[in-house]
Amino acid sequence: MTAWVHGRVKGVGFRWFTRARALELGLVGHATNHADGRVLVIAEGPRHALEMLLDWLRSDLTPGEVRLVVESWEPARGDLTGFVER
């Protein structure tokens, strides 16, 4: 699952909390800051866990202020290990 997170999500611990939530769910991937202020989240794992992460990204529980999450679904590449902040 790929999710572009829009809003005030840089400099507020968003990637750290996303990583913590993903690890709790048993997912692998990364959360990456982009120069335009968005955060890119790429995650692989069981569909129900990915949907739980996506629900969390869209909730009021995230640090900062998420205005929009745009997700897409692709087959897992299978080459990711752990979940890191970039």
Short mmCIF file of C-alpha atoms in Angstrom, two decimals:
data_model
loop_
_atom_site.label_atom_id
_atom_site.label_comp_id
_atom_site.label_asym_id
_atom_site.label_seq_id
_atom_site.Cartn_x
_atom_site.Cartn_y
_atom_site.Cartn_z
CA MET A 1 0.00 0.00 0.00
CA THR A 2 1.26 3.44 -0.88
CA ALA A 3 -0.19 6.49 0.89
CA TRP A 4 0.59 10.15 0.32
CA VAL A 5 -0.23 12.09 3.48
CA HIS A 6 -1.00 15.79 3.05
CA GLY A 7 -1.20 18.41 5.78
CA ARG A 8 1.04 19.62 8.60
CA VAL A 9 2.93 16.37 9.06
CA LYS A 10 6.58 17.42 9.07
CA GLY A 11 8.42 18.34 12.25
CA VAL A 12 5.70 16.94 14.53
CA GLY A 13 6.82 13.33 15.02
CA PHE A 14 4.48 12.00 12.33
CA ARG A 15 6.98 9.56 10.78
CA TRP A 16 8.06 8.24 14.19
CA PHE A 17 4.48 7.55 15.25
CA THR A 18 3.68 6.03 11.84
CA ARG A 19 6.67 3.72 12.24
CA ALA A 20 5.57 2.72 15.76
CA ARG A 21 2.01 1.98 14.59
CA ALA A 22 3.25 0.01 11.56
CA LEU A 23 5.55 -2.10 13.72
CA GLU A 24 2.68 -2.80 16.16
CA LEU A 25 0.69 -4.08 13.17
CA GLY A 26 3.56 -6.24 11.89
CA LEU A 27 4.08 -4.23 8.71
CA VAL A 28 7.28 -3.50 6.80
CA GLY A 29 8.10 -0.39 4.78
CA HIS A 30 8.96 3.24 5.36
CA ALA A 31 7.66 6.76 5.97
CA THR A 32 9.52 9.43 4.01
CA ASN A 33 9.38 13.24 4.18
CA HIS A 34 9.13 15.06 0.86
CA ALA A 35 10.20 18.63 0.13
CA ASP A 36 6.62 19.69 -0.65
CA GLY A 37 5.51 18.90 2.91
CA ARG A 38 3.88 15.54 2.23
CA VAL A 39 4.89 12.24 3.80
CA LEU A 40 5.03 9.11 1.66
CA VAL A 41 4.12 5.90 3.48
CA ILE A 42 4.89 2.59 1.79
CA ALA A 43 3.81 -0.48 3.73
CA GLU A 44 3.53 -4.20 3.06
CA GLY A 45 1.81 -6.89 5.10
CA PRO A 46 -1.60 -8.45 5.64
CA ARG A 47 -4.44 -6.45 4.04
CA HIS A 48 -6.35 -6.05 7.33
CA ALA A 49 -3.23 -4.59 9.02
CA LEU A 50 -2.65 -2.21 6.10
CA GLU A 51 -6.27 -1.05 6.34
CA MET A 52 -5.81 -0.46 10.08
CA LEU A 53 -2.73 1.68 9.37
CA LEU A 54 -4.66 3.61 6.73
CA ASP A 55 -7.53 4.20 9.18
CA TRP A 56 -5.01 5.46 11.73
CA LEU A 57 -3.41 7.81 9.16
CA ARG A 58 -6.86 9.32 8.55
CA SER A 59 -7.79 9.57 12.23
CA ASP A 60 -7.45 12.45 14.68
CA LEU A 61 -4.86 10.39 16.61
CA THR A 62 -1.89 11.29 14.39
CA PRO A 63 0.57 14.03 15.34
CA GLY A 64 0.21 17.22 13.35
CA GLU A 65 -2.77 17.79 11.12
CA VAL A 66 -3.63 15.37 8.34
CA ARG A 67 -5.79 17.00 5.69
CA LEU A 68 -5.83 14.28 3.03
CA VAL A 69 -4.55 10.74 2.53
CA VAL A 70 -4.40 9.38 -1.01
CA GLU A 71 -3.72 5.65 -1.14
CA SER A 72 -3.06 3.15 -3.87
CA TRP A 73 -2.75 -0.61 -3.74
CA GLU A 74 -0.19 -2.64 -5.63
CA PRO A 75 1.08 -6.20 -5.26
CA ALA A 76 3.77 -6.49 -2.56
CA ARG A 77 7.33 -6.40 -3.91
CA GLY A 78 8.53 -8.47 -0.99
CA ASP A 79 11.94 -6.79 -0.70
CA LEU A 80 11.22 -4.61 2.33
CA THR A 81 12.43 -5.39 5.86
CA GLY A 82 11.55 -3.57 9.06
CA PHE A 83 9.84 -0.19 9.03
CA VAL A 84 12.04 2.91 8.87
CA GLU A 85 11.82 6.67 8.84
CA ARG A 86 13.49 8.41 5.94
#
